[in-house]
């Protein structure tokens, strides 16, 4: 017997209450839309492809999940019956928080009433009770397992492969490592209702593990290529114009050198100072914006971390509880083996005898102690007396120390009071000065406050106020018009939507009416067809009928028998006719007759039923046409009204841009007026701010005086403190001496008392020895009692331990397996949540890092401005000194004895300065000209870490010159060439590896297609199709062609070339390169440029495997051959297209089955699109498919092609609107020849 899935039962699952559907062979499910066909098909799909993802069942994201839909109650079940090499099995699937399942092995010949398993008195049983009922009828069972993945492993025989396991006896298939492809293919066939190149490619690609599936990340590739190309071009441009760079460096140095000699640099310095201050304000604004962005991103990350933390915390709590339970259960198991419970019970029985021993030893000890009790008491009194004496001496010493402490504290208090009085007397003068200063400072503060109030009250001038008010009123009016237009537009949209709703409602109502007519007529037609089927069964002659017997035995008088015997007797099969030679028989024939009625009556009745069926079909068609006509008339009227509303809305939409334009103009006008008013207001504020600054300076001056007075007071306070510190140290020294003296006396007296106590103890022991009572003996007895009591306590402790094991530990040990499974699932969820969190955090961290990088750049620029500002101020101060010296020389001319010398000095200085300035201007012009030339020649200077001049100030050109000089001196060009070559090598090797991977997988897919082609070569059983061919073609994708070309160049030049990739692109290092290798580098760079353009025109971020090849079909139908094409539509008739699609699907599924499962097994193919096929052609498809061990489970609204199926179930909904349930009724059941045998 072949391994196969036999039946599926749904209990309280989906819309089914209890339905068992036999899927042994081909099965047709018919019924109206929404009757439950898809629900059952998905239940079958779950068996072959266990998953809980909505996408794997074609369930929309906004609909109920598979788990919640199929298991809405604790008493919801899916039950699968299947046969494997070991016999008949059931697998019960249910949900208790998570998906769980258990396997049961059943005797092959045992009849089971499933309703008795699942129900008692009409109530559905809980899972524990259901499993207990199964246990009664099963010969073996598995543990309960958790999760769809585990279900799949056991069904496909994977669980027992890696370790010794009994689970392989529950496997339906003995599959290999490719077992996932079976369920994946069945799923893809079910979900893809069409077949074209894309759907076949999707099926083939999905059979490759997602981790192994190649995919080129185009965005990363383009960034890498563009980065290389831009750097290479920038290096070439810079190298070409190296002379200009050297000239810039020289002009910069000449300009700076000459400026150090000139004496009117002051104005330039002042201008530069103002520029830097302005740039600092701009930078501050940009940094503020970045800080705001940083805050938003930080908040986003904090929210993400909080959510992840909450989820993680919840999962950790659940995990912690399970860890604790598992750890506790493991400890209990360990304790059970390590702590010998039986031995402890034996010890517990000895407690009574041990207690008796304790009592006897205690009695012996009391007798011995009683003899010397009185004498021992006298010695104890002496010891007590000595201890009291010792305590009195200690108390006396404490009193003396306390007296000394009180005297010391009193002395300290007197010193503090004296010190404070002296400080107060000497600081009165400072306080008086301070009061005067504060008074003056308060006057300036009041003046400062008045100026501030005046600054706040500064307003716009009246002319600007009126203009702003008028513009605002105009703007409000325009916005009100815009709001009214928007409201009207929205109202029209709502009206249009309402009309559309009416159309939809009428369409639904029409469809509902037609469905009701179909339902009503189908019920009547079904009854008629049932009667027709019954009559046909009576009319058709059977080999076992009486008429066949007469014909077969060539009875002599059969015509006379036909004329006198009723038709029902002639067609009857159970008359047991026999030929005999007796005169009292009917022409030598003996039969058992117990029938009535005639064949003609049956034929007449059959004709009546067929006429009724045809009449009902015509009535149904005329009613449907009438309803559709009325519906169309009403819908046309609504559509006309909707068109009118659309026209009104279109007119409104045309007016909106004009309104927006007018609003924009008024807003710009308002901004302009506000800006003018703001400038006027700022002028007034500037004057007040200058006055406020002067007042503030005066306040600060008085504040400085107050600080000076406070400093003098602190100095005075320090002097007085040092003076009195000596007195305090002397008093502390006296106190320490008294304490040491008292402690020495106390130690001496304590020692005397301890010696007396020791002497008494010696005399006590001698007395006990003389009386024959040794302390050692008493101690031994006490020790024995202590040991025995300890044993008793220990043994009594065992009782609690044994009870704990029985009533507390054993139940937890039993649950250890379930807890371990739940822990594995929680860990898996934690890993998944962590991966999602890490991805999100990575994106946010990248954004934050980018913001921080930009902010650091701004900070660095600002720090440069700060340093430069200091330098400018220093130069400015130096320049002022030079100008002052000239002024001094001019003033001294009148009083100097040598006027001609002074005049000559000034004139010479001025001539020198004029000549120097002319030379400086020449250097400056050369510098500016050459900088402009260089940056016109270099397209992307930032790739060379060179920043062009940000403005036209000389300081910017000098900065550029300094950057270029540093670039030349440090030979940065060589470093950039190495970086660029490294980029070229990495990109080439990476792309070569990726195209190799793509070509490898494309080759594997081509081999798969060859196997599919082989599977559909023999179509001798399909009369309408002569031949189906399928082939793989190389993709015309430009990206793929460029990648292939890149790999070819790389492979043609060999491994030696790989080590020196890219070096031929740069003239600076290509001296040792051959012309052939240089040519290869240049060819690869051309490919890089082409690849960058191809990626830019591509509309996706990645190049997936299914884009790297094309699949084409060619079909020959009735000697009419189609061309090669990428779809199967329009090959022939609609039915022919469907046949071809099904044949290709089946061949793919058969190939997957052969490669994954070595045994002879049956599997199911779930295909819906069969309504366009004739019964003859579909019968041929079924025969072709069944020969491959594949059987159909199909769902369709109408009852067609039923003759081609072994089982036919009619599905229908019954019950109230909100509580409808699906009922499955078996219409047809055919017995296979195997079953008859």
PDB file of C-alpha atoms in Angstrom, residues 257-459:
ATOM      1  CA  UNK A 257      55.341  87.258   3.342  1.00  0.00           C
ATOM      2  CA  UNK A 258      54.697  90.702   1.884  1.00  0.00           C
ATOM      3  CA  UNK A 259      51.771  91.355   4.216  1.00  0.00           C
ATOM      4  CA  UNK A 260      54.018  90.821   7.204  1.00  0.00           C
ATOM      5  CA  UNK A 261      55.972  93.889   6.013  1.00  0.00           C
ATOM      6  CA  UNK A 262      53.089  96.233   5.259  1.00  0.00           C
ATOM      7  CA  UNK A 263      51.662  98.568   7.869  1.00  0.00           C
ATOM      8  CA  UNK A 264      48.014  99.061   6.887  1.00  0.00           C
ATOM      9  CA  UNK A 265      46.768  95.534   7.465  1.00  0.00           C
ATOM     10  CA  UNK A 266      44.458  96.856  10.174  1.00  0.00           C
ATOM     11  CA  UNK A 267      41.405  97.455   7.975  1.00  0.00           C
ATOM     12  CA  UNK A 268      41.682  93.956   6.497  1.00  0.00           C
ATOM     13  CA  UNK A 269      41.897  92.521   9.978  1.00  0.00           C
ATOM     14  CA  UNK A 270      38.766  94.405  11.111  1.00  0.00           C
ATOM     15  CA  UNK A 271      36.859  93.222   8.018  1.00  0.00           C
ATOM     16  CA  UNK A 272      37.993  89.650   8.623  1.00  0.00           C
ATOM     17  CA  UNK A 273      36.933  89.927  12.263  1.00  0.00           C
ATOM     18  CA  UNK A 274      33.384  90.954  11.247  1.00  0.00           C
ATOM     19  CA  UNK A 275      33.246  88.145   8.668  1.00  0.00           C
ATOM     20  CA  UNK A 276      34.302  85.522  11.214  1.00  0.00           C
ATOM     21  CA  UNK A 277      31.703  86.738  13.730  1.00  0.00           C
ATOM     22  CA  UNK A 278      28.996  86.474  11.052  1.00  0.00           C
ATOM     23  CA  UNK A 279      30.116  82.971  10.061  1.00  0.00           C
ATOM     24  CA  UNK A 280      30.065  81.936  13.730  1.00  0.00           C
ATOM     25  CA  UNK A 281      26.430  83.054  14.021  1.00  0.00           C
ATOM     26  CA  UNK A 282      25.525  81.048  10.886  1.00  0.00           C
ATOM     27  CA  UNK A 283      27.327  77.992  12.267  1.00  0.00           C
ATOM     28  CA  UNK A 284      25.522  78.410  15.584  1.00  0.00           C
ATOM     29  CA  UNK A 285      22.159  78.391  13.772  1.00  0.00           C
ATOM     30  CA  UNK A 286      23.086  75.263  11.786  1.00  0.00           C
ATOM     31  CA  UNK A 287      24.313  73.512  14.935  1.00  0.00           C
ATOM     32  CA  UNK A 288      20.997  74.364  16.613  1.00  0.00           C
ATOM     33  CA  UNK A 289      19.081  72.711  13.749  1.00  0.00           C
ATOM     34  CA  UNK A 290      21.335  69.661  13.978  1.00  0.00           C
ATOM     35  CA  UNK A 291      20.787  69.528  17.729  1.00  0.00           C
ATOM     36  CA  UNK A 292      17.014  69.517  17.135  1.00  0.00           C
ATOM     37  CA  UNK A 293      17.385  66.660  14.602  1.00  0.00           C
ATOM     38  CA  UNK A 294      19.628  64.845  17.046  1.00  0.00           C
ATOM     39  CA  UNK A 295      16.962  65.217  19.752  1.00  0.00           C
ATOM     40  CA  UNK A 296      14.241  63.810  17.477  1.00  0.00           C
ATOM     41  CA  UNK A 297      16.404  60.828  16.516  1.00  0.00           C
ATOM     42  CA  UNK A 298      17.373  60.289  20.156  1.00  0.00           C
ATOM     43  CA  UNK A 299      13.687  60.333  21.131  1.00  0.00           C
ATOM     44  CA  UNK A 300      12.950  57.847  18.356  1.00  0.00           C
ATOM     45  CA  UNK A 301      15.745  55.583  19.552  1.00  0.00           C
ATOM     46  CA  UNK A 302      14.594  55.972  23.166  1.00  0.00           C
ATOM     47  CA  UNK A 303      11.030  55.014  22.165  1.00  0.00           C
ATOM     48  CA  UNK A 304      12.367  52.014  20.221  1.00  0.00           C
ATOM     49  CA  UNK A 305      14.547  51.008  23.172  1.00  0.00           C
ATOM     50  CA  UNK A 306      11.599  51.415  25.551  1.00  0.00           C
ATOM     51  CA  UNK A 307       9.327  49.230  23.396  1.00  0.00           C
ATOM     52  CA  UNK A 308      12.052  46.647  22.919  1.00  0.00           C
ATOM     53  CA  UNK A 309      12.853  46.806  26.629  1.00  0.00           C
ATOM     54  CA  UNK A 310       9.193  46.249  27.533  1.00  0.00           C
ATOM     55  CA  UNK A 311       8.873  43.312  25.115  1.00  0.00           C
ATOM     56  CA  UNK A 312      12.229  41.901  26.211  1.00  0.00           C
ATOM     57  CA  UNK A 313      11.338  42.360  29.860  1.00  0.00           C
ATOM     58  CA  UNK A 314       8.043  40.526  29.385  1.00  0.00           C
ATOM     59  CA  UNK A 315       9.755  37.711  27.478  1.00  0.00           C
ATOM     60  CA  UNK A 316      12.560  37.633  30.044  1.00  0.00           C
ATOM     61  CA  UNK A 317      10.001  37.387  32.847  1.00  0.00           C
ATOM     62  CA  UNK A 318       8.300  34.489  31.019  1.00  0.00           C
ATOM     63  CA  UNK A 319      11.708  32.939  30.315  1.00  0.00           C
ATOM     64  CA  UNK A 320      12.784  33.555  33.905  1.00  0.00           C
ATOM     65  CA  UNK A 321       9.673  31.817  35.220  1.00  0.00           C
ATOM     66  CA  UNK A 322      10.272  28.856  32.883  1.00  0.00           C
ATOM     67  CA  UNK A 323      14.001  28.807  33.711  1.00  0.00           C
ATOM     68  CA  UNK A 324      13.143  28.801  37.363  1.00  0.00           C
ATOM     69  CA  UNK A 325      10.528  26.050  36.917  1.00  0.00           C
ATOM     70  CA  UNK A 326      12.898  23.947  34.781  1.00  0.00           C
ATOM     71  CA  UNK A 327      15.810  24.514  37.137  1.00  0.00           C
ATOM     72  CA  UNK A 328      13.606  23.642  40.079  1.00  0.00           C
ATOM     73  CA  UNK A 329      12.316  20.482  38.350  1.00  0.00           C
ATOM     74  CA  UNK A 330      15.877  19.439  37.417  1.00  0.00           C
ATOM     75  CA  UNK A 331      16.954  20.002  41.009  1.00  0.00           C
ATOM     76  CA  UNK A 332      14.065  17.829  42.176  1.00  0.00           C
ATOM     77  CA  UNK A 333      15.157  15.070  39.803  1.00  0.00           C
ATOM     78  CA  UNK A 334      18.712  15.398  41.035  1.00  0.00           C
ATOM     79  CA  UNK A 335      17.579  15.350  44.677  1.00  0.00           C
ATOM     80  CA  UNK A 336      15.434  12.308  44.023  1.00  0.00           C
ATOM     81  CA  UNK A 337      18.490  10.392  42.813  1.00  0.00           C
ATOM     82  CA  UNK A 338      21.041  11.857  45.201  1.00  0.00           C
ATOM     83  CA  UNK A 339      18.940  11.803  48.424  1.00  0.00           C
ATOM     84  CA  UNK A 340      18.080   8.225  49.215  1.00  0.00           C
ATOM     85  CA  UNK A 341      14.492   8.493  50.378  1.00  0.00           C
ATOM     86  CA  UNK A 342      14.215   4.838  51.574  1.00  0.00           C
ATOM     87  CA  UNK A 343      17.339   5.154  53.758  1.00  0.00           C
ATOM     88  CA  UNK A 344      15.869   8.303  55.311  1.00  0.00           C
ATOM     89  CA  UNK A 345      12.627   6.472  56.122  1.00  0.00           C
ATOM     90  CA  UNK A 346      14.678   3.805  57.963  1.00  0.00           C
ATOM     91  CA  UNK A 347      16.478   6.485  59.974  1.00  0.00           C
ATOM     92  CA  UNK A 348      13.164   8.162  60.727  1.00  0.00           C
ATOM     93  CA  UNK A 349      11.978   4.913  62.404  1.00  0.00           C
ATOM     94  CA  UNK A 350      14.963   5.114  64.852  1.00  0.00           C
ATOM     95  CA  UNK A 351      13.810   8.450  66.346  1.00  0.00           C
ATOM     96  CA  UNK A 352      11.922   6.825  69.253  1.00  0.00           C
ATOM     97  CA  UNK A 353      14.930   4.767  70.474  1.00  0.00           C
ATOM     98  CA  UNK A 354      17.210   7.814  70.200  1.00  0.00           C
ATOM     99  CA  UNK A 355      14.859   9.894  72.350  1.00  0.00           C
ATOM    100  CA  UNK A 356      14.929   7.112  75.031  1.00  0.00           C
ATOM    101  CA  UNK A 357      18.772   7.219  75.077  1.00  0.00           C
ATOM    102  CA  UNK A 358      18.723  11.001  75.531  1.00  0.00           C
ATOM    103  CA  UNK A 359      16.440  10.731  78.576  1.00  0.00           C
ATOM    104  CA  UNK A 360      18.674   8.104  80.259  1.00  0.00           C
ATOM    105  CA  UNK A 361      21.888  10.157  79.718  1.00  0.00           C
ATOM    106  CA  UNK A 362      20.217  13.324  81.015  1.00  0.00           C
ATOM    107  CA  UNK A 363      19.131  11.472  84.200  1.00  0.00           C
ATOM    108  CA  UNK A 364      22.733  10.224  84.837  1.00  0.00           C
ATOM    109  CA  UNK A 365      24.109  13.737  84.406  1.00  0.00           C
ATOM    110  CA  UNK A 366      21.571  15.216  86.893  1.00  0.00           C
ATOM    111  CA  UNK A 367      22.641  12.689  89.573  1.00  0.00           C
ATOM    112  CA  UNK A 368      26.333  13.643  89.200  1.00  0.00           C
ATOM    113  CA  UNK A 369      25.725  17.381  89.187  1.00  0.00           C
ATOM    114  CA  UNK A 370      23.474  17.261  92.289  1.00  0.00           C
ATOM    115  CA  UNK A 371      26.367  16.076  94.537  1.00  0.00           C
ATOM    116  CA  UNK A 372      28.519  19.235  94.238  1.00  0.00           C
ATOM    117  CA  UNK A 373      25.912  21.810  93.359  1.00  0.00           C
ATOM    118  CA  UNK A 374      26.034  23.760  96.690  1.00  0.00           C
ATOM    119  CA  UNK A 375      29.814  23.971  96.871  1.00  0.00           C
ATOM    120  CA  UNK A 376      30.089  25.053  93.232  1.00  0.00           C
ATOM    121  CA  UNK A 377      27.568  27.828  93.980  1.00  0.00           C
ATOM    122  CA  UNK A 378      29.922  29.319  96.673  1.00  0.00           C
ATOM    123  CA  UNK A 379      32.787  29.553  94.174  1.00  0.00           C
ATOM    124  CA  UNK A 380      30.430  31.134  91.637  1.00  0.00           C
ATOM    125  CA  UNK A 381      29.472  33.817  94.204  1.00  0.00           C
ATOM    126  CA  UNK A 382      33.159  34.728  94.680  1.00  0.00           C
ATOM    127  CA  UNK A 383      33.575  35.096  90.889  1.00  0.00           C
ATOM    128  CA  UNK A 384      30.458  37.308  90.792  1.00  0.00           C
ATOM    129  CA  UNK A 385      31.897  39.516  93.562  1.00  0.00           C
ATOM    130  CA  UNK A 386      35.155  40.035  91.635  1.00  0.00           C
ATOM    131  CA  UNK A 387      33.242  40.903  88.432  1.00  0.00           C
ATOM    132  CA  UNK A 388      31.151  43.522  90.306  1.00  0.00           C
ATOM    133  CA  UNK A 389      34.310  45.049  91.716  1.00  0.00           C
ATOM    134  CA  UNK A 390      35.755  45.242  88.177  1.00  0.00           C
ATOM    135  CA  UNK A 391      32.646  47.019  86.835  1.00  0.00           C
ATOM    136  CA  UNK A 392      32.737  49.607  89.690  1.00  0.00           C
ATOM    137  CA  UNK A 393      36.337  50.490  88.836  1.00  0.00           C
ATOM    138  CA  UNK A 394      35.455  50.864  85.108  1.00  0.00           C
ATOM    139  CA  UNK A 395      32.474  53.133  85.910  1.00  0.00           C
ATOM    140  CA  UNK A 396      34.639  55.342  88.094  1.00  0.00           C
ATOM    141  CA  UNK A 397      37.171  55.790  85.302  1.00  0.00           C
ATOM    142  CA  UNK A 398      34.380  56.660  82.843  1.00  0.00           C
ATOM    143  CA  UNK A 399      33.111  59.407  85.167  1.00  0.00           C
ATOM    144  CA  UNK A 400      36.579  60.957  85.350  1.00  0.00           C
ATOM    145  CA  UNK A 401      36.885  60.934  81.515  1.00  0.00           C
ATOM    146  CA  UNK A 402      33.434  62.532  81.155  1.00  0.00           C
ATOM    147  CA  UNK A 403      34.462  65.309  83.598  1.00  0.00           C
ATOM    148  CA  UNK A 404      37.565  66.034  81.500  1.00  0.00           C
ATOM    149  CA  UNK A 405      35.466  66.069  78.301  1.00  0.00           C
ATOM    150  CA  UNK A 406      33.038  68.598  79.792  1.00  0.00           C
ATOM    151  CA  UNK A 407      35.898  70.914  80.813  1.00  0.00           C
ATOM    152  CA  UNK A 408      37.430  70.640  77.310  1.00  0.00           C
ATOM    153  CA  UNK A 409      34.120  71.471  75.618  1.00  0.00           C
ATOM    154  CA  UNK A 410      33.678  74.517  77.865  1.00  0.00           C
ATOM    155  CA  UNK A 411      37.163  75.801  76.973  1.00  0.00           C
ATOM    156  CA  UNK A 412      36.436  75.305  73.268  1.00  0.00           C
ATOM    157  CA  UNK A 413      33.172  77.265  73.529  1.00  0.00           C
ATOM    158  CA  UNK A 414      34.936  80.201  75.217  1.00  0.00           C
ATOM    159  CA  UNK A 415      37.615  80.260  72.470  1.00  0.00           C
ATOM    160  CA  UNK A 416      34.969  80.239  69.667  1.00  0.00           C
ATOM    161  CA  UNK A 417      33.049  83.150  71.253  1.00  0.00           C
ATOM    162  CA  UNK A 418      36.240  85.187  71.654  1.00  0.00           C
ATOM    163  CA  UNK A 419      37.297  84.501  68.048  1.00  0.00           C
ATOM    164  CA  UNK A 420      33.880  85.519  66.630  1.00  0.00           C
ATOM    165  CA  UNK A 421      33.816  88.733  68.697  1.00  0.00           C
ATOM    166  CA  UNK A 422      37.282  89.762  67.500  1.00  0.00           C
ATOM    167  CA  UNK A 423      36.304  89.137  63.823  1.00  0.00           C
ATOM    168  CA  UNK A 424      33.070  91.133  64.242  1.00  0.00           C
ATOM    169  CA  UNK A 425      34.878  94.114  65.786  1.00  0.00           C
ATOM    170  CA  UNK A 426      37.578  94.271  63.108  1.00  0.00           C
ATOM    171  CA  UNK A 427      35.200  93.841  60.076  1.00  0.00           C
ATOM    172  CA  UNK A 428      32.788  96.718  60.915  1.00  0.00           C
ATOM    173  CA  UNK A 429      34.786  99.161  58.788  1.00  0.00           C
ATOM    174  CA  UNK A 430      34.479  96.863  55.719  1.00  0.00           C
ATOM    175  CA  UNK A 431      30.711  96.569  56.155  1.00  0.00           C
ATOM    176  CA  UNK A 432      30.255 100.350  56.186  1.00  0.00           C
ATOM    177  CA  UNK A 433      32.146 100.679  52.852  1.00  0.00           C
ATOM    178  CA  UNK A 434      30.099  97.846  51.442  1.00  0.00           C
ATOM    179  CA  UNK A 435      26.776  99.558  52.307  1.00  0.00           C
ATOM    180  CA  UNK A 436      27.857 102.720  50.436  1.00  0.00           C
ATOM    181  CA  UNK A 437      28.877 100.731  47.324  1.00  0.00           C
ATOM    182  CA  UNK A 438      25.632  98.722  47.309  1.00  0.00           C
ATOM    183  CA  UNK A 439      23.635 101.955  47.486  1.00  0.00           C
ATOM    184  CA  UNK A 440      25.397 103.315  44.364  1.00  0.00           C
ATOM    185  CA  UNK A 441      25.049  99.962  42.611  1.00  0.00           C
ATOM    186  CA  UNK A 442      21.271  99.900  43.280  1.00  0.00           C
ATOM    187  CA  UNK A 443      20.887 103.332  41.641  1.00  0.00           C
ATOM    188  CA  UNK A 444      22.551 102.008  38.467  1.00  0.00           C
ATOM    189  CA  UNK A 445      20.448  98.847  38.638  1.00  0.00           C
ATOM    190  CA  UNK A 446      17.255 100.961  38.664  1.00  0.00           C
ATOM    191  CA  UNK A 447      18.567 102.879  35.653  1.00  0.00           C
ATOM    192  CA  UNK A 448      19.388  99.559  33.938  1.00  0.00           C
ATOM    193  CA  UNK A 449      15.846  98.298  34.604  1.00  0.00           C
ATOM    194  CA  UNK A 450      14.301 101.468  33.156  1.00  0.00           C
ATOM    195  CA  UNK A 451      16.397 101.109  29.985  1.00  0.00           C
ATOM    196  CA  UNK A 452      15.371  97.449  29.666  1.00  0.00           C
ATOM    197  CA  UNK A 453      11.695  98.373  30.025  1.00  0.00           C
ATOM    198  CA  UNK A 454      12.127 101.044  27.357  1.00  0.00           C
ATOM    199  CA  UNK A 455      13.739  98.407  25.095  1.00  0.00           C
ATOM    200  CA  UNK A 456      10.747  96.079  25.528  1.00  0.00           C
ATOM    201  CA  UNK A 457       8.319  98.857  24.664  1.00  0.00           C
ATOM    202  CA  UNK A 458       9.986  99.645  21.336  1.00  0.00           C
ATOM    203  CA  UNK A 459       7.259  99.177  18.670  1.00  0.00           C
TER     204      UNK A 459
END
